């Protein structure tokens, strides 16, 4: 994300920010910033009907800049597109005042968000989005016999970029059907990786499976790279990590990312830190439950007693259009930070964020036990 201009009043927090989305992940950040009641100014294309002197009509597409008062926001996780619906609030010769319009935010085109009051969560999101060092791209292929899921992981999102399904015959004495099926399966896995993984950007490629499928795929890819003289992939081989996981489904990604080998490769990244923190919370919940709280009421009580060491929150909580609900979570964050505790906001598009959302979206690791 590129910050073009920022003008926010220090007293009441009102003002605007102009941004440019430079990659798909930036649309997710914008989705977490724009709320109902904000105004959004951006470039759009609208079909305009004009009438000639002879009475004939002509429909043309016109690019214009509109400012709308936001009523609803949608996000397409597959296409990484953001769609904003609202009423036009600035005079325009093509769109009447109060007329409804839908803005589809576009890559590499500036858009301006205006709020009556910018809170710390929205401002922190902008800072994070504009910090190039915060991005740590990981690729992972999770496989079992005949099934593989290819995922790309950034600091804020986990995207499924490919799914391979091949019918592999059972092993039979005297038949080569199983071997041919597995070879076809590995070939499709390798092609999916070559198609979707940018080896210049990705820091590590995780190959994870139950059993020995990961080792077999690794050997197959290495042989193919040598035979085809794919120097880029051969150079990338040291960045491959072979990890055990329970299946080839997306949910097994959490197991692979929690592996110490992966964590050591990405120990300084935001996502790896979050995975470790959530793992520590679940360990504490099992071993010492009086030091692991979840649910707003219990966590708020712990914060009032100054007991919170680490606060874990899902970004889902801050997308609420209910101002009162949003403010109570912001107040919790501000109070915990004032006590010197750590606050982590998890992306709901990550497996770790999904786990936290299933656990009410708010949890805390405490400095000392608080028996109920």
GROMACS .gro file of C-alpha atoms in nm:
model
  372
    1UNK     CA    1   0.000   0.000   0.000
    2UNK     CA    2   0.120   0.350  -0.080
    3UNK     CA    3   0.023   0.642   0.143
    4UNK     CA    4  -0.034   0.945  -0.084
    5UNK     CA    5  -0.170   1.197   0.167
    6UNK     CA    6  -0.287   1.202   0.527
    7UNK     CA    7  -0.473   1.490   0.694
    8UNK     CA    8  -0.620   1.401   1.034
    9UNK     CA    9  -0.706   1.651   1.307
   10UNK     CA   10  -0.506   1.576   1.621
   11UNK     CA   11  -0.791   1.692   1.850
   12UNK     CA   12  -1.103   1.513   1.727
   13UNK     CA   13  -0.950   1.253   1.491
   14UNK     CA   14  -1.151   1.367   1.188
   15UNK     CA   15  -0.992   1.382   0.844
   16UNK     CA   16  -0.897   1.183   0.538
   17UNK     CA   17  -0.633   0.948   0.404
   18UNK     CA   18  -0.551   0.892   0.036
   19UNK     CA   19  -0.406   0.550  -0.051
   20UNK     CA   20  -0.309   0.345  -0.356
   21UNK     CA   21  -0.341  -0.035  -0.353
   22UNK     CA   22  -0.023  -0.177  -0.507
   23UNK     CA   23  -0.100  -0.548  -0.461
   24UNK     CA   24  -0.399  -0.772  -0.394
   25UNK     CA   25  -0.339  -0.794  -0.019
   26UNK     CA   26  -0.386  -0.416   0.004
   27UNK     CA   27  -0.754  -0.463  -0.084
   28UNK     CA   28  -0.794  -0.671   0.233
   29UNK     CA   29  -0.639  -0.389   0.436
   30UNK     CA   30  -0.879  -0.138   0.275
   31UNK     CA   31  -1.171  -0.368   0.357
   32UNK     CA   32  -1.071  -0.356   0.723
   33UNK     CA   33  -1.053   0.026   0.720
   34UNK     CA   34  -1.368   0.134   0.530
   35UNK     CA   35  -1.687   0.120   0.740
   36UNK     CA   36  -2.050   0.219   0.691
   37UNK     CA   37  -2.085   0.595   0.750
   38UNK     CA   38  -1.741   0.680   0.605
   39UNK     CA   39  -1.711   0.864   0.274
   40UNK     CA   40  -1.508   0.709  -0.007
   41UNK     CA   41  -1.377   0.894  -0.312
   42UNK     CA   42  -1.250   0.690  -0.604
   43UNK     CA   43  -1.235   0.639  -0.978
   44UNK     CA   44  -1.514   0.439  -1.140
   45UNK     CA   45  -1.674   0.362  -1.475
   46UNK     CA   46  -2.044   0.435  -1.527
   47UNK     CA   47  -2.275   0.371  -1.822
   48UNK     CA   48  -2.421   0.704  -1.938
   49UNK     CA   49  -2.721   0.742  -2.167
   50UNK     CA   50  -2.710   1.051  -2.393
   51UNK     CA   51  -2.979   1.173  -2.629
   52UNK     CA   52  -2.897   1.335  -2.966
   53UNK     CA   53  -3.086   1.622  -3.134
   54UNK     CA   54  -3.269   1.365  -3.348
   55UNK     CA   55  -3.402   1.188  -3.042
   56UNK     CA   56  -3.183   0.876  -3.065
   57UNK     CA   57  -3.011   0.750  -2.752
   58UNK     CA   58  -2.652   0.640  -2.714
   59UNK     CA   59  -2.500   0.444  -2.426
   60UNK     CA   60  -2.133   0.507  -2.349
   61UNK     CA   61  -1.897   0.418  -2.063
   62UNK     CA   62  -1.751   0.719  -1.887
   63UNK     CA   63  -1.469   0.716  -1.631
   64UNK     CA   64  -1.539   0.958  -1.348
   65UNK     CA   65  -1.449   1.030  -0.987
   66UNK     CA   66  -1.727   0.981  -0.734
   67UNK     CA   67  -1.756   1.041  -0.361
   68UNK     CA   68  -2.009   0.819  -0.186
   69UNK     CA   69  -2.131   0.781   0.170
   70UNK     CA   70  -2.063   0.415   0.246
   71UNK     CA   71  -2.360   0.193   0.328
   72UNK     CA   72  -2.211  -0.155   0.279
   73UNK     CA   73  -1.875  -0.313   0.195
   74UNK     CA   74  -1.812  -0.654   0.037
   75UNK     CA   75  -1.488  -0.846  -0.016
   76UNK     CA   76  -1.429  -1.130  -0.262
   77UNK     CA   77  -1.158  -1.350  -0.106
   78UNK     CA   78  -1.090  -1.540  -0.430
   79UNK     CA   79  -1.046  -1.238  -0.658
   80UNK     CA   80  -0.923  -1.006  -0.376
   81UNK     CA   81  -1.171  -0.742  -0.490
   82UNK     CA   82  -1.351  -0.487  -0.276
   83UNK     CA   83  -1.695  -0.350  -0.362
   84UNK     CA   84  -1.845  -0.050  -0.181
   85UNK     CA   85  -2.210   0.053  -0.207
   86UNK     CA   86  -2.346   0.395  -0.114
   87UNK     CA   87  -2.506   0.726  -0.215
   88UNK     CA   88  -2.333   1.000  -0.412
   89UNK     CA   89  -2.266   1.302  -0.185
   90UNK     CA   90  -2.070   1.533  -0.419
   91UNK     CA   91  -2.221   1.709  -0.723
   92UNK     CA   92  -2.145   1.528  -1.049
   93UNK     CA   93  -2.288   1.587  -1.396
   94UNK     CA   94  -2.331   1.213  -1.459
   95UNK     CA   95  -2.465   1.102  -1.118
   96UNK     CA   96  -2.731   1.298  -0.932
   97UNK     CA   97  -2.693   1.381  -0.563
   98UNK     CA   98  -2.818   1.096  -0.349
   99UNK     CA   99  -2.801   0.851  -0.638
  100UNK     CA  100  -2.684   0.501  -0.553
  101UNK     CA  101  -2.357   0.374  -0.697
  102UNK     CA  102  -2.118   0.086  -0.643
  103UNK     CA  103  -1.745   0.157  -0.636
  104UNK     CA  104  -1.511  -0.129  -0.725
  105UNK     CA  105  -1.172  -0.023  -0.590
  106UNK     CA  106  -0.900  -0.068  -0.851
  107UNK     CA  107  -0.533  -0.148  -0.819
  108UNK     CA  108  -0.288   0.139  -0.877
  109UNK     CA  109  -0.562   0.406  -0.866
  110UNK     CA  110  -0.587   0.643  -0.567
  111UNK     CA  111  -0.885   0.638  -0.332
  112UNK     CA  112  -0.964   0.865  -0.037
  113UNK     CA  113  -1.128   0.754   0.288
  114UNK     CA  114  -1.280   1.024   0.511
  115UNK     CA  115  -1.393   0.952   0.868
  116UNK     CA  116  -1.550   1.163   1.142
  117UNK     CA  117  -1.307   0.997   1.382
  118UNK     CA  118  -1.005   0.782   1.294
  119UNK     CA  119  -0.937   0.532   1.573
  120UNK     CA  120  -0.606   0.369   1.660
  121UNK     CA  121  -0.702   0.035   1.501
  122UNK     CA  122  -0.762   0.192   1.158
  123UNK     CA  123  -0.444   0.402   1.181
  124UNK     CA  124  -0.236   0.102   1.288
  125UNK     CA  125  -0.378  -0.093   0.991
  126UNK     CA  126  -0.257   0.180   0.751
  127UNK     CA  127   0.090   0.179   0.910
  128UNK     CA  128   0.110  -0.200   0.876
  129UNK     CA  129  -0.019  -0.198   0.517
  130UNK     CA  130   0.244   0.055   0.412
  131UNK     CA  131   0.530  -0.135   0.582
  132UNK     CA  132   0.695  -0.349   0.313
  133UNK     CA  133   0.908  -0.532   0.572
  134UNK     CA  134   0.592  -0.666   0.740
  135UNK     CA  135   0.518  -0.892   0.444
  136UNK     CA  136   0.662  -1.241   0.461
  137UNK     CA  137   0.534  -1.452   0.175
  138UNK     CA  138   0.515  -1.828   0.229
  139UNK     CA  139   0.398  -2.095  -0.011
  140UNK     CA  140   0.274  -2.434   0.105
  141UNK     CA  141   0.155  -2.748  -0.069
  142UNK     CA  142  -0.034  -2.992   0.152
  143UNK     CA  143  -0.077  -3.338   0.008
  144UNK     CA  144  -0.203  -3.688   0.067
  145UNK     CA  145  -0.249  -3.966  -0.188
  146UNK     CA  146  -0.428  -3.815  -0.490
  147UNK     CA  147  -0.515  -3.482  -0.321
  148UNK     CA  148  -0.311  -3.162  -0.282
  149UNK     CA  149  -0.391  -2.804  -0.180
  150UNK     CA  150  -0.157  -2.520  -0.276
  151UNK     CA  151  -0.170  -2.211  -0.051
  152UNK     CA  152   0.000  -1.872  -0.054
  153UNK     CA  153   0.044  -1.705   0.284
  154UNK     CA  154   0.114  -1.335   0.338
  155UNK     CA  155   0.118  -1.135   0.661
  156UNK     CA  156  -0.261  -1.090   0.638
  157UNK     CA  157  -0.407  -1.358   0.414
  158UNK     CA  158  -0.406  -1.728   0.333
  159UNK     CA  159  -0.520  -1.787  -0.025
  160UNK     CA  160  -0.585  -2.123  -0.188
  161UNK     CA  161  -0.417  -2.092  -0.527
  162UNK     CA  162  -0.466  -2.445  -0.654
  163UNK     CA  163  -0.619  -2.782  -0.582
  164UNK     CA  164  -0.500  -3.106  -0.742
  165UNK     CA  165  -0.717  -3.418  -0.744
  166UNK     CA  166  -0.604  -3.732  -0.925
  167UNK     CA  167  -0.764  -4.074  -0.907
  168UNK     CA  168  -0.475  -4.304  -0.805
  169UNK     CA  169  -0.542  -4.680  -0.849
  170UNK     CA  170  -0.470  -4.905  -0.553
  171UNK     CA  171  -0.146  -5.098  -0.540
  172UNK     CA  172  -0.186  -5.439  -0.706
  173UNK     CA  173   0.075  -5.704  -0.757
  174UNK     CA  174   0.191  -5.708  -1.117
  175UNK     CA  175   0.016  -5.378  -1.203
  176UNK     CA  176   0.188  -5.043  -1.261
  177UNK     CA  177  -0.137  -4.841  -1.235
  178UNK     CA  178  -0.058  -4.708  -0.889
  179UNK     CA  179   0.290  -4.585  -0.986
  180UNK     CA  180   0.158  -4.420  -1.304
  181UNK     CA  181  -0.121  -4.252  -1.106
  182UNK     CA  182   0.122  -4.114  -0.846
  183UNK     CA  183   0.357  -3.989  -1.119
  184UNK     CA  184   0.066  -3.808  -1.284
  185UNK     CA  185  -0.033  -3.666  -0.944
  186UNK     CA  186   0.319  -3.539  -0.868
  187UNK     CA  187   0.347  -3.385  -1.216
  188UNK     CA  188   0.027  -3.185  -1.163
  189UNK     CA  189   0.147  -3.074  -0.818
  190UNK     CA  190   0.478  -2.956  -0.965
  191UNK     CA  191   0.304  -2.766  -1.247
  192UNK     CA  192   0.071  -2.598  -0.995
  193UNK     CA  193   0.376  -2.480  -0.796
  194UNK     CA  194   0.555  -2.349  -1.106
  195UNK     CA  195   0.241  -2.164  -1.213
  196UNK     CA  196   0.149  -2.002  -0.880
  197UNK     CA  197   0.469  -1.950  -0.680
  198UNK     CA  198   0.690  -1.645  -0.745
  199UNK     CA  199   1.034  -1.781  -0.650
  200UNK     CA  200   1.177  -1.426  -0.634
  201UNK     CA  201   0.935  -1.327  -0.357
  202UNK     CA  202   0.857  -1.641  -0.157
  203UNK     CA  203   1.090  -1.698   0.138
  204UNK     CA  204   1.003  -2.062   0.196
  205UNK     CA  205   0.801  -2.339   0.028
  206UNK     CA  206   0.649  -2.589   0.269
  207UNK     CA  207   0.584  -2.940   0.137
  208UNK     CA  208   0.369  -3.112   0.397
  209UNK     CA  209   0.196  -3.450   0.414
  210UNK     CA  210   0.130  -3.758   0.625
  211UNK     CA  211   0.368  -4.044   0.551
  212UNK     CA  212   0.632  -4.019   0.279
  213UNK     CA  213   0.434  -3.831   0.009
  214UNK     CA  214   0.626  -3.509   0.080
  215UNK     CA  215   0.960  -3.685   0.030
  216UNK     CA  216   0.841  -3.849  -0.293
  217UNK     CA  217   0.715  -3.518  -0.432
  218UNK     CA  218   1.044  -3.348  -0.338
  219UNK     CA  219   1.248  -3.614  -0.522
  220UNK     CA  220   1.018  -3.595  -0.825
  221UNK     CA  221   1.046  -3.215  -0.847
  222UNK     CA  222   1.424  -3.225  -0.808
  223UNK     CA  223   1.457  -3.484  -1.087
  224UNK     CA  224   1.227  -3.287  -1.318
  225UNK     CA  225   1.414  -2.962  -1.252
  226UNK     CA  226   1.746  -3.132  -1.338
  227UNK     CA  227   1.604  -3.292  -1.655
  228UNK     CA  228   1.444  -2.968  -1.778
  229UNK     CA  229   1.740  -2.754  -1.660
  230UNK     CA  230   1.508  -2.534  -1.455
  231UNK     CA  231   1.785  -2.333  -1.287
  232UNK     CA  232   1.544  -2.106  -1.099
  233UNK     CA  233   1.379  -2.398  -0.921
  234UNK     CA  234   1.712  -2.573  -0.854
  235UNK     CA  235   1.839  -2.252  -0.694
  236UNK     CA  236   1.520  -2.239  -0.483
  237UNK     CA  237   1.555  -2.599  -0.352
  238UNK     CA  238   1.728  -2.500  -0.023
  239UNK     CA  239   1.414  -2.299   0.065
  240UNK     CA  240   1.196  -2.611   0.057
  241UNK     CA  241   1.091  -2.749   0.397
  242UNK     CA  242   0.951  -3.102   0.432
  243UNK     CA  243   0.700  -3.104   0.719
  244UNK     CA  244   0.461  -3.363   0.861
  245UNK     CA  245   0.089  -3.281   0.863
  246UNK     CA  246  -0.229  -3.487   0.894
  247UNK     CA  247  -0.389  -3.433   0.550
  248UNK     CA  248  -0.387  -3.252   0.217
  249UNK     CA  249  -0.672  -3.018   0.318
  250UNK     CA  250  -0.629  -2.645   0.393
  251UNK     CA  251  -0.698  -2.690   0.766
  252UNK     CA  252  -0.370  -2.885   0.800
  253UNK     CA  253  -0.178  -2.567   0.714
  254UNK     CA  254  -0.191  -2.460   1.080
  255UNK     CA  255  -0.002  -2.777   1.181
  256UNK     CA  256   0.266  -2.716   0.919
  257UNK     CA  257   0.313  -2.349   1.010
  258UNK     CA  258   0.343  -2.431   1.381
  259UNK     CA  259   0.639  -2.663   1.311
  260UNK     CA  260   0.960  -2.534   1.480
  261UNK     CA  261   1.150  -2.565   1.149
  262UNK     CA  262   0.910  -2.324   0.978
  263UNK     CA  263   0.903  -2.092   1.278
  264UNK     CA  264   1.282  -2.062   1.281
  265UNK     CA  265   1.281  -1.960   0.914
  266UNK     CA  266   1.021  -1.690   0.978
  267UNK     CA  267   1.083  -1.607   1.343
  268UNK     CA  268   1.076  -1.229   1.294
  269UNK     CA  269   0.755  -1.211   1.089
  270UNK     CA  270   0.417  -1.096   1.219
  271UNK     CA  271   0.240  -1.416   1.116
  272UNK     CA  272   0.491  -1.652   1.279
  273UNK     CA  273   0.470  -1.450   1.600
  274UNK     CA  274   0.091  -1.484   1.598
  275UNK     CA  275   0.108  -1.861   1.541
  276UNK     CA  276   0.344  -1.897   1.839
  277UNK     CA  277   0.121  -1.680   2.059
  278UNK     CA  278  -0.193  -1.879   1.977
  279UNK     CA  279  -0.009  -2.207   2.037
  280UNK     CA  280   0.107  -2.072   2.374
  281UNK     CA  281  -0.252  -1.975   2.461
  282UNK     CA  282  -0.388  -2.323   2.387
  283UNK     CA  283  -0.102  -2.480   2.583
  284UNK     CA  284  -0.181  -2.251   2.878
  285UNK     CA  285  -0.553  -2.329   2.848
  286UNK     CA  286  -0.471  -2.698   2.883
  287UNK     CA  287  -0.196  -2.675   3.146
  288UNK     CA  288  -0.294  -2.371   3.356
  289UNK     CA  289  -0.651  -2.259   3.264
  290UNK     CA  290  -0.657  -1.987   3.531
  291UNK     CA  291  -0.400  -1.799   3.318
  292UNK     CA  292  -0.582  -1.835   2.983
  293UNK     CA  293  -0.908  -1.643   2.942
  294UNK     CA  294  -1.134  -1.601   2.640
  295UNK     CA  295  -1.461  -1.420   2.576
  296UNK     CA  296  -1.497  -1.042   2.614
  297UNK     CA  297  -1.640  -1.041   2.969
  298UNK     CA  298  -1.365  -1.260   3.117
  299UNK     CA  299  -1.083  -1.085   2.930
  300UNK     CA  300  -1.217  -0.741   3.028
  301UNK     CA  301  -1.225  -0.852   3.394
  302UNK     CA  302  -0.863  -0.970   3.370
  303UNK     CA  303  -0.763  -0.638   3.209
  304UNK     CA  304  -0.930  -0.443   3.493
  305UNK     CA  305  -0.712  -0.636   3.740
  306UNK     CA  306  -0.399  -0.563   3.533
  307UNK     CA  307  -0.342  -0.933   3.470
  308UNK     CA  308  -0.318  -0.938   3.088
  309UNK     CA  309   0.022  -1.022   2.942
  310UNK     CA  310  -0.084  -1.081   2.578
  311UNK     CA  311  -0.418  -0.985   2.423
  312UNK     CA  312  -0.527  -1.177   2.111
  313UNK     CA  313  -0.806  -1.031   1.894
  314UNK     CA  314  -0.961  -1.119   1.558
  315UNK     CA  315  -0.987  -0.835   1.304
  316UNK     CA  316  -1.351  -0.946   1.256
  317UNK     CA  317  -1.434  -0.760   1.577
  318UNK     CA  318  -1.329  -0.423   1.433
  319UNK     CA  319  -1.539  -0.452   1.115
  320UNK     CA  320  -1.860  -0.414   1.313
  321UNK     CA  321  -2.087  -0.134   1.185
  322UNK     CA  322  -2.213  -0.096   1.542
  323UNK     CA  323  -2.007   0.196   1.677
  324UNK     CA  324  -2.067   0.095   2.040
  325UNK     CA  325  -1.937  -0.259   1.978
  326UNK     CA  326  -1.630  -0.133   1.792
  327UNK     CA  327  -1.553   0.125   2.062
  328UNK     CA  328  -1.566  -0.130   2.346
  329UNK     CA  329  -1.295  -0.340   2.177
  330UNK     CA  330  -1.087  -0.032   2.098
  331UNK     CA  331  -1.117   0.074   2.465
  332UNK     CA  332  -0.998  -0.273   2.569
  333UNK     CA  333  -0.695  -0.247   2.337
  334UNK     CA  334  -0.606   0.103   2.461
  335UNK     CA  335  -0.635  -0.003   2.829
  336UNK     CA  336  -0.423  -0.315   2.783
  337UNK     CA  337  -0.158  -0.121   2.589
  338UNK     CA  338  -0.145   0.144   2.863
  339UNK     CA  339  -0.049  -0.136   3.105
  340UNK     CA  340   0.244  -0.234   2.883
  341UNK     CA  341   0.090  -0.561   2.759
  342UNK     CA  342   0.126  -0.698   2.405
  343UNK     CA  343  -0.170  -0.671   2.166
  344UNK     CA  344  -0.198  -0.894   1.856
  345UNK     CA  345  -0.471  -0.853   1.595
  346UNK     CA  346  -0.514  -1.171   1.391
  347UNK     CA  347  -0.633  -1.179   1.031
  348UNK     CA  348  -0.955  -1.379   0.992
  349UNK     CA  349  -0.819  -1.495   0.654
  350UNK     CA  350  -0.544  -1.694   0.829
  351UNK     CA  351  -0.593  -2.037   0.984
  352UNK     CA  352  -0.478  -1.894   1.319
  353UNK     CA  353  -0.735  -1.614   1.288
  354UNK     CA  354  -1.008  -1.867   1.208
  355UNK     CA  355  -0.919  -2.061   1.525
  356UNK     CA  356  -0.935  -1.744   1.733
  357UNK     CA  357  -1.268  -1.641   1.576
  358UNK     CA  358  -1.412  -1.981   1.672
  359UNK     CA  359  -1.303  -1.901   2.028
  360UNK     CA  360  -1.515  -1.578   2.044
  361UNK     CA  361  -1.243  -1.370   1.870
  362UNK     CA  362  -1.088  -1.242   2.193
  363UNK     CA  363  -0.847  -1.421   2.426
  364UNK     CA  364  -0.572  -1.337   2.672
  365UNK     CA  365  -0.265  -1.494   2.828
  366UNK     CA  366  -0.235  -1.369   3.188
  367UNK     CA  367   0.066  -1.275   3.400
  368UNK     CA  368  -0.081  -1.447   3.703
  369UNK     CA  369  -0.373  -1.688   3.765
  370UNK     CA  370  -0.723  -1.554   3.829
  371UNK     CA  371  -0.938  -1.841   3.956
  372UNK     CA  372  -1.303  -1.778   3.873
   0.00000   0.00000   0.00000
